[in-house]
């Protein structure tokens, strides 16, 4: 249970470090597995906990975030927990208003329209003042996990956050945000730099609060081609890894493994392999062998089952998992979906996925 805070230090001893070992490239007895959006609407208990609450009010309640983070671990033998939060808390910390509109998703009441709108953003963000509720949720959850599995913290990456701040919500083309990259490159870099600086402090704060790994979500990488990615996404992705690591060292905090998940960015895998991350997350649109060939042997891969495969009968899920493990290999690999779980998925099929990863990877490792 998520009873309120004990001392932030003196965390319980970790009992299952398979996920961290795989992330660092050490040998594991089984392939670790977790799911993006594992704390989510596909679980009836999640819908029940969330029912009476505004979405972002839930994000601001450490007790609720803790409860939602733990729910999937009560059902499935997952190898990691990921803190329940949202990538859009960072634009909120910059002073933008975001509301969750039923049937539409996250919506900015006043998106950035003109370059002058950048002046409305907080130029210096005190992450503890603005995002301290996430740090509290992480500390509380780390205690409440009782060392069962490691806890992952996360943030959206600068381009992905910028695209939401300009589009005002989801978009199929990202035309407004991309037009900034072509029309206002200097202003785009100013915004991306501002975001990167906040993200760096935010991620370091998450480790100080108890996060044992960090994932950076460049969810909208697929809207950029190789050139735009090279100019407007990659430099900040690199910089975040480097700056987070040097700040962790300076503050004598643990050097935790970092994961970069750039969705639909096959064109950038070689660059991402040298961006300073221990793990590269893959979506389902690339063959495991191809990813491994481009990324090389020194980086752990994570992914990449098509989330829709979980609609298949359980036996079929087992076959697909076996094939995936044979393609990636069971070492230097973390099993996951190629994107998050969808709200209408059957929890039993999620369980079948998790158990298949454990069973097949153990079998492959023995033989």
GROMACS .gro file of C-alpha atoms in nm:
model
  367
    1UNK     CA    1   0.000   0.000   0.000
    2UNK     CA    2   0.103   0.358  -0.054
    3UNK     CA    3   0.106   0.498   0.298
    4UNK     CA    4   0.265   0.842   0.306
    5UNK     CA    5   0.629   0.919   0.319
    6UNK     CA    6   0.897   0.754   0.520
    7UNK     CA    7   1.247   0.894   0.489
    8UNK     CA    8   1.355   0.930   0.125
    9UNK     CA    9   1.676   0.745   0.199
   10UNK     CA   10   1.701   0.391   0.329
   11UNK     CA   11   1.512   0.237   0.038
   12UNK     CA   12   1.433  -0.137   0.063
   13UNK     CA   13   1.691  -0.372  -0.087
   14UNK     CA   14   1.621  -0.467  -0.449
   15UNK     CA   15   1.517  -0.832  -0.486
   16UNK     CA   16   1.489  -0.861  -0.866
   17UNK     CA   17   1.755  -0.667  -1.057
   18UNK     CA   18   1.717  -0.854  -1.389
   19UNK     CA   19   1.599  -0.543  -1.573
   20UNK     CA   20   1.894  -0.333  -1.449
   21UNK     CA   21   2.143  -0.609  -1.531
   22UNK     CA   22   2.008  -0.642  -1.886
   23UNK     CA   23   2.016  -0.263  -1.926
   24UNK     CA   24   2.383  -0.260  -1.827
   25UNK     CA   25   2.463  -0.551  -2.058
   26UNK     CA   26   2.522  -0.808  -1.783
   27UNK     CA   27   2.407  -1.168  -1.815
   28UNK     CA   28   2.053  -1.256  -1.705
   29UNK     CA   29   1.883  -1.591  -1.636
   30UNK     CA   30   1.568  -1.477  -1.811
   31UNK     CA   31   1.490  -1.185  -2.039
   32UNK     CA   32   1.329  -0.906  -1.833
   33UNK     CA   33   0.997  -0.765  -1.948
   34UNK     CA   34   0.779  -0.461  -1.880
   35UNK     CA   35   0.515  -0.280  -2.087
   36UNK     CA   36   0.482   0.082  -2.185
   37UNK     CA   37   0.151   0.208  -2.037
   38UNK     CA   38   0.138  -0.097  -1.809
   39UNK     CA   39  -0.040   0.127  -1.558
   40UNK     CA   40  -0.341   0.210  -1.771
   41UNK     CA   41  -0.705   0.190  -1.866
   42UNK     CA   42  -0.691  -0.174  -1.976
   43UNK     CA   43  -0.699  -0.259  -1.602
   44UNK     CA   44  -1.044  -0.234  -1.439
   45UNK     CA   45  -0.879  -0.137  -1.108
   46UNK     CA   46  -0.706   0.153  -1.287
   47UNK     CA   47  -1.037   0.281  -1.423
   48UNK     CA   48  -1.188   0.251  -1.075
   49UNK     CA   49  -0.904   0.444  -0.906
   50UNK     CA   50  -0.914   0.714  -1.173
   51UNK     CA   51  -1.294   0.738  -1.204
   52UNK     CA   52  -1.366   1.036  -0.980
   53UNK     CA   53  -1.047   1.232  -1.054
   54UNK     CA   54  -0.932   1.475  -1.319
   55UNK     CA   55  -0.636   1.322  -1.506
   56UNK     CA   56  -0.375   1.584  -1.414
   57UNK     CA   57  -0.508   1.599  -1.056
   58UNK     CA   58  -0.429   1.227  -1.043
   59UNK     CA   59  -0.077   1.301  -1.171
   60UNK     CA   60  -0.035   1.554  -0.890
   61UNK     CA   61  -0.136   1.306  -0.618
   62UNK     CA   62   0.166   1.102  -0.504
   63UNK     CA   63  -0.061   0.846  -0.334
   64UNK     CA   64  -0.270   0.787  -0.647
   65UNK     CA   65   0.040   0.772  -0.872
   66UNK     CA   66   0.189   0.516  -0.637
   67UNK     CA   67  -0.130   0.305  -0.635
   68UNK     CA   68  -0.160   0.314  -1.016
   69UNK     CA   69   0.210   0.226  -1.060
   70UNK     CA   70   0.174  -0.079  -0.833
   71UNK     CA   71  -0.150  -0.216  -0.983
   72UNK     CA   72   0.005  -0.405  -1.278
   73UNK     CA   73   0.270  -0.556  -1.048
   74UNK     CA   74   0.000  -0.713  -0.832
   75UNK     CA   75  -0.127  -0.897  -1.140
   76UNK     CA   76   0.181  -0.977  -1.347
   77UNK     CA   77   0.540  -1.084  -1.271
   78UNK     CA   78   0.682  -0.777  -1.450
   79UNK     CA   79   1.053  -0.701  -1.407
   80UNK     CA   80   1.015  -0.324  -1.371
   81UNK     CA   81   0.765  -0.059  -1.264
   82UNK     CA   82   0.735   0.278  -1.440
   83UNK     CA   83   0.607   0.572  -1.241
   84UNK     CA   84   0.254   0.677  -1.335
   85UNK     CA   85   0.275   1.031  -1.474
   86UNK     CA   86   0.253   1.210  -1.809
   87UNK     CA   87   0.507   1.370  -2.042
   88UNK     CA   88   0.300   1.692  -2.051
   89UNK     CA   89   0.381   1.783  -1.690
   90UNK     CA   90   0.695   1.950  -1.834
   91UNK     CA   91   0.505   2.205  -2.049
   92UNK     CA   92   0.286   2.263  -1.740
   93UNK     CA   93   0.602   2.341  -1.542
   94UNK     CA   94   0.685   2.601  -1.810
   95UNK     CA   95   0.353   2.770  -1.732
   96UNK     CA   96   0.129   2.625  -2.005
   97UNK     CA   97  -0.220   2.502  -1.925
   98UNK     CA   98  -0.306   2.148  -2.037
   99UNK     CA   99  -0.642   1.982  -1.977
  100UNK     CA  100  -0.751   1.626  -2.052
  101UNK     CA  101  -1.058   1.641  -2.276
  102UNK     CA  102  -1.265   1.318  -2.275
  103UNK     CA  103  -1.264   1.156  -2.619
  104UNK     CA  104  -0.999   1.399  -2.744
  105UNK     CA  105  -0.700   1.358  -2.514
  106UNK     CA  106  -0.461   1.622  -2.377
  107UNK     CA  107  -0.539   1.974  -2.498
  108UNK     CA  108  -0.348   2.301  -2.450
  109UNK     CA  109  -0.584   2.590  -2.382
  110UNK     CA  110  -0.335   2.836  -2.542
  111UNK     CA  111  -0.085   2.664  -2.771
  112UNK     CA  112   0.222   2.853  -2.896
  113UNK     CA  113   0.126   3.030  -3.220
  114UNK     CA  114   0.387   3.301  -3.278
  115UNK     CA  115   0.754   3.323  -3.188
  116UNK     CA  116   0.660   3.601  -2.940
  117UNK     CA  117   0.460   3.342  -2.742
  118UNK     CA  118   0.791   3.197  -2.620
  119UNK     CA  119   0.815   3.498  -2.388
  120UNK     CA  120   0.509   3.371  -2.199
  121UNK     CA  121   0.702   3.060  -2.090
  122UNK     CA  122   0.895   3.049  -1.762
  123UNK     CA  123   1.256   3.098  -1.866
  124UNK     CA  124   1.393   2.952  -1.541
  125UNK     CA  125   1.208   2.656  -1.392
  126UNK     CA  126   1.259   2.537  -1.035
  127UNK     CA  127   1.176   2.171  -1.095
  128UNK     CA  128   1.132   2.096  -0.725
  129UNK     CA  129   0.872   2.373  -0.694
  130UNK     CA  130   0.691   2.284  -1.019
  131UNK     CA  131   0.732   1.906  -1.038
  132UNK     CA  132   0.801   1.810  -0.678
  133UNK     CA  133   0.479   1.604  -0.679
  134UNK     CA  134   0.643   1.363  -0.928
  135UNK     CA  135   0.950   1.335  -0.704
  136UNK     CA  136   0.725   1.260  -0.405
  137UNK     CA  137   0.538   0.997  -0.606
  138UNK     CA  138   0.869   0.833  -0.701
  139UNK     CA  139   0.998   0.825  -0.342
  140UNK     CA  140   0.669   0.691  -0.208
  141UNK     CA  141   0.646   0.427  -0.482
  142UNK     CA  142   1.009   0.321  -0.438
  143UNK     CA  143   0.934   0.249  -0.069
  144UNK     CA  144   0.599   0.085  -0.144
  145UNK     CA  145   0.755  -0.150  -0.403
  146UNK     CA  146   0.953  -0.299  -0.112
  147UNK     CA  147   1.238  -0.384  -0.347
  148UNK     CA  148   1.021  -0.611  -0.562
  149UNK     CA  149   1.146  -0.460  -0.892
  150UNK     CA  150   1.327  -0.142  -1.004
  151UNK     CA  151   1.134   0.180  -1.065
  152UNK     CA  152   1.171   0.365  -1.398
  153UNK     CA  153   1.133   0.742  -1.421
  154UNK     CA  154   1.075   0.920  -1.754
  155UNK     CA  155   1.030   1.237  -1.951
  156UNK     CA  156   0.920   1.337  -2.298
  157UNK     CA  157   1.204   1.453  -2.524
  158UNK     CA  158   1.224   1.816  -2.641
  159UNK     CA  159   1.090   1.776  -2.998
  160UNK     CA  160   0.793   1.565  -2.885
  161UNK     CA  161   0.703   1.820  -2.615
  162UNK     CA  162   0.753   2.112  -2.855
  163UNK     CA  163   0.518   1.950  -3.107
  164UNK     CA  164   0.240   1.922  -2.845
  165UNK     CA  165   0.296   2.280  -2.728
  166UNK     CA  166   0.250   2.416  -3.081
  167UNK     CA  167  -0.017   2.175  -3.211
  168UNK     CA  168  -0.215   2.212  -2.888
  169UNK     CA  169  -0.274   1.836  -2.874
  170UNK     CA  170  -0.236   1.529  -3.091
  171UNK     CA  171  -0.194   1.568  -3.468
  172UNK     CA  172  -0.158   1.331  -3.761
  173UNK     CA  173   0.079   1.558  -3.956
  174UNK     CA  174   0.248   1.785  -3.696
  175UNK     CA  175   0.229   2.049  -3.971
  176UNK     CA  176   0.212   2.347  -3.732
  177UNK     CA  177   0.508   2.230  -3.525
  178UNK     CA  178   0.714   2.131  -3.830
  179UNK     CA  179   0.642   2.466  -3.994
  180UNK     CA  180   0.828   2.625  -3.700
  181UNK     CA  181   1.133   2.412  -3.778
  182UNK     CA  182   1.134   2.541  -4.138
  183UNK     CA  183   1.019   2.901  -4.077
  184UNK     CA  184   1.166   2.978  -3.735
  185UNK     CA  185   1.472   2.759  -3.686
  186UNK     CA  186   1.636   2.992  -3.429
  187UNK     CA  187   1.320   3.022  -3.219
  188UNK     CA  188   1.273   2.643  -3.244
  189UNK     CA  189   1.623   2.590  -3.106
  190UNK     CA  190   1.553   2.839  -2.824
  191UNK     CA  191   1.241   2.643  -2.728
  192UNK     CA  192   1.414   2.305  -2.759
  193UNK     CA  193   1.707   2.430  -2.546
  194UNK     CA  194   1.468   2.559  -2.278
  195UNK     CA  195   1.290   2.221  -2.275
  196UNK     CA  196   1.617   2.026  -2.264
  197UNK     CA  197   1.739   2.226  -1.963
  198UNK     CA  198   1.418   2.157  -1.771
  199UNK     CA  199   1.423   1.788  -1.870
  200UNK     CA  200   1.783   1.749  -1.750
  201UNK     CA  201   1.698   1.888  -1.404
  202UNK     CA  202   1.373   1.689  -1.399
  203UNK     CA  203   1.549   1.357  -1.473
  204UNK     CA  204   1.826   1.422  -1.220
  205UNK     CA  205   1.555   1.506  -0.963
  206UNK     CA  206   1.382   1.177  -1.039
  207UNK     CA  207   1.702   0.983  -0.962
  208UNK     CA  208   1.750   1.183  -0.641
  209UNK     CA  209   1.390   1.086  -0.550
  210UNK     CA  210   1.458   0.715  -0.611
  211UNK     CA  211   1.420   0.633  -0.983
  212UNK     CA  212   1.653   0.344  -1.076
  213UNK     CA  213   1.641   0.392  -1.455
  214UNK     CA  214   1.520   0.669  -1.689
  215UNK     CA  215   1.339   0.657  -2.023
  216UNK     CA  216   1.327   0.948  -2.266
  217UNK     CA  217   1.023   0.933  -2.498
  218UNK     CA  218   1.075   1.087  -2.844
  219UNK     CA  219   0.728   0.965  -2.940
  220UNK     CA  220   0.694   1.198  -3.241
  221UNK     CA  221   1.028   1.115  -3.406
  222UNK     CA  222   0.842   0.955  -3.697
  223UNK     CA  223   0.717   1.295  -3.813
  224UNK     CA  224   1.075   1.408  -3.876
  225UNK     CA  225   1.295   1.284  -4.159
  226UNK     CA  226   1.669   1.220  -4.121
  227UNK     CA  227   1.765   1.588  -4.172
  228UNK     CA  228   1.515   1.743  -3.933
  229UNK     CA  229   1.592   1.474  -3.675
  230UNK     CA  230   1.964   1.544  -3.711
  231UNK     CA  231   1.911   1.918  -3.658
  232UNK     CA  232   1.627   1.943  -3.408
  233UNK     CA  233   1.603   1.616  -3.212
  234UNK     CA  234   1.935   1.431  -3.195
  235UNK     CA  235   2.151   1.714  -3.050
  236UNK     CA  236   1.913   1.752  -2.754
  237UNK     CA  237   1.875   1.375  -2.704
  238UNK     CA  238   2.256   1.350  -2.686
  239UNK     CA  239   2.289   1.650  -2.464
  240UNK     CA  240   2.030   1.520  -2.216
  241UNK     CA  241   2.217   1.190  -2.169
  242UNK     CA  242   2.550   1.366  -2.123
  243UNK     CA  243   2.425   1.639  -1.889
  244UNK     CA  244   2.216   1.402  -1.675
  245UNK     CA  245   2.517   1.175  -1.629
  246UNK     CA  246   2.756   1.453  -1.537
  247UNK     CA  247   2.504   1.605  -1.291
  248UNK     CA  248   2.443   1.265  -1.129
  249UNK     CA  249   2.819   1.235  -1.081
  250UNK     CA  250   2.848   1.588  -0.941
  251UNK     CA  251   2.567   1.526  -0.694
  252UNK     CA  252   2.706   1.180  -0.600
  253UNK     CA  253   2.382   1.016  -0.715
  254UNK     CA  254   2.365   0.667  -0.869
  255UNK     CA  255   2.448   0.652  -1.242
  256UNK     CA  256   2.128   0.486  -1.358
  257UNK     CA  257   2.079   0.326  -1.701
  258UNK     CA  258   1.906   0.551  -1.955
  259UNK     CA  259   1.671   0.438  -2.233
  260UNK     CA  260   1.593   0.635  -2.549
  261UNK     CA  261   1.269   0.543  -2.727
  262UNK     CA  262   1.241   0.732  -3.057
  263UNK     CA  263   0.928   0.595  -3.221
  264UNK     CA  264   0.948   0.534  -3.599
  265UNK     CA  265   1.307   0.658  -3.615
  266UNK     CA  266   1.474   0.362  -3.791
  267UNK     CA  267   1.664   0.615  -3.999
  268UNK     CA  268   1.842   0.732  -3.683
  269UNK     CA  269   1.934   0.405  -3.510
  270UNK     CA  270   2.305   0.433  -3.592
  271UNK     CA  271   2.316   0.784  -3.446
  272UNK     CA  272   2.112   0.684  -3.142
  273UNK     CA  273   2.358   0.399  -3.077
  274UNK     CA  274   2.621   0.668  -3.009
  275UNK     CA  275   2.398   0.912  -2.824
  276UNK     CA  276   2.501   0.803  -2.474
  277UNK     CA  277   2.211   0.573  -2.378
  278UNK     CA  278   2.253   0.221  -2.239
  279UNK     CA  279   1.927   0.104  -2.398
  280UNK     CA  280   1.748   0.179  -2.725
  281UNK     CA  281   1.375   0.115  -2.735
  282UNK     CA  282   1.233  -0.002  -3.068
  283UNK     CA  283   0.885   0.021  -3.214
  284UNK     CA  284   0.732  -0.277  -3.398
  285UNK     CA  285   0.810  -0.157  -3.753
  286UNK     CA  286   1.170  -0.279  -3.764
  287UNK     CA  287   1.310  -0.632  -3.781
  288UNK     CA  288   1.506  -0.719  -3.466
  289UNK     CA  289   1.803  -0.848  -3.671
  290UNK     CA  290   1.820  -0.522  -3.866
  291UNK     CA  291   1.810  -0.314  -3.550
  292UNK     CA  292   2.085  -0.524  -3.392
  293UNK     CA  293   2.299  -0.494  -3.707
  294UNK     CA  294   2.269  -0.114  -3.709
  295UNK     CA  295   2.307  -0.061  -3.335
  296UNK     CA  296   2.583  -0.313  -3.268
  297UNK     CA  297   2.656  -0.528  -2.966
  298UNK     CA  298   2.731  -0.262  -2.702
  299UNK     CA  299   2.382  -0.128  -2.648
  300UNK     CA  300   2.087  -0.315  -2.497
  301UNK     CA  301   1.773  -0.327  -2.713
  302UNK     CA  302   1.417  -0.297  -2.579
  303UNK     CA  303   1.090  -0.381  -2.754
  304UNK     CA  304   0.928  -0.444  -2.996
  305UNK     CA  305   0.616  -0.663  -3.015
  306UNK     CA  306   0.331  -0.499  -3.205
  307UNK     CA  307   0.087  -0.398  -2.927
  308UNK     CA  308  -0.197  -0.531  -3.145
  309UNK     CA  309  -0.043  -0.880  -3.122
  310UNK     CA  310  -0.203  -0.889  -2.776
  311UNK     CA  311  -0.544  -0.917  -2.946
  312UNK     CA  312  -0.433  -1.260  -3.074
  313UNK     CA  313  -0.523  -1.583  -2.890
  314UNK     CA  314  -0.284  -1.659  -2.602
  315UNK     CA  315  -0.109  -1.948  -2.784
  316UNK     CA  316  -0.035  -1.717  -3.076
  317UNK     CA  317   0.109  -1.456  -2.836
  318UNK     CA  318   0.344  -1.727  -2.707
  319UNK     CA  319   0.460  -1.809  -3.062
  320UNK     CA  320   0.520  -1.443  -3.147
  321UNK     CA  321   0.718  -1.392  -2.826
  322UNK     CA  322   0.933  -1.698  -2.897
  323UNK     CA  323   1.010  -1.568  -3.246
  324UNK     CA  324   1.093  -1.223  -3.106
  325UNK     CA  325   1.332  -1.371  -2.847
  326UNK     CA  326   1.502  -1.586  -3.112
  327UNK     CA  327   1.547  -1.276  -3.332
  328UNK     CA  328   1.682  -1.045  -3.061
  329UNK     CA  329   1.865  -1.306  -2.856
  330UNK     CA  330   1.791  -1.336  -2.485
  331UNK     CA  331   2.089  -1.127  -2.364
  332UNK     CA  332   2.139  -0.749  -2.382
  333UNK     CA  333   1.768  -0.741  -2.440
  334UNK     CA  334   1.459  -0.619  -2.253
  335UNK     CA  335   1.126  -0.744  -2.385
  336UNK     CA  336   0.850  -0.484  -2.429
  337UNK     CA  337   0.584  -0.380  -2.675
  338UNK     CA  338   0.670  -0.149  -2.964
  339UNK     CA  339   0.439   0.113  -2.811
  340UNK     CA  340   0.199   0.137  -2.516
  341UNK     CA  341  -0.088  -0.094  -2.423
  342UNK     CA  342  -0.428   0.009  -2.561
  343UNK     CA  343  -0.728   0.062  -2.332
  344UNK     CA  344  -0.937  -0.224  -2.476
  345UNK     CA  345  -0.674  -0.495  -2.425
  346UNK     CA  346  -0.750  -0.802  -2.218
  347UNK     CA  347  -0.533  -0.809  -1.903
  348UNK     CA  348  -0.506  -1.189  -1.935
  349UNK     CA  349  -0.332  -1.144  -2.269
  350UNK     CA  350  -0.086  -0.903  -2.109
  351UNK     CA  351  -0.018  -1.177  -1.851
  352UNK     CA  352   0.032  -1.430  -2.132
  353UNK     CA  353   0.288  -1.197  -2.294
  354UNK     CA  354   0.485  -1.151  -1.971
  355UNK     CA  355   0.483  -1.521  -1.885
  356UNK     CA  356   0.582  -1.622  -2.240
  357UNK     CA  357   0.888  -1.393  -2.224
  358UNK     CA  358   1.001  -1.554  -1.899
  359UNK     CA  359   0.930  -1.913  -2.004
  360UNK     CA  360   1.079  -1.897  -2.355
  361UNK     CA  361   1.387  -1.696  -2.253
  362UNK     CA  362   1.464  -1.941  -1.970
  363UNK     CA  363   1.424  -2.231  -2.211
  364UNK     CA  364   1.649  -2.070  -2.475
  365UNK     CA  365   1.912  -1.986  -2.211
  366UNK     CA  366   1.917  -2.347  -2.083
  367UNK     CA  367   1.964  -2.494  -2.429
   0.00000   0.00000   0.00000
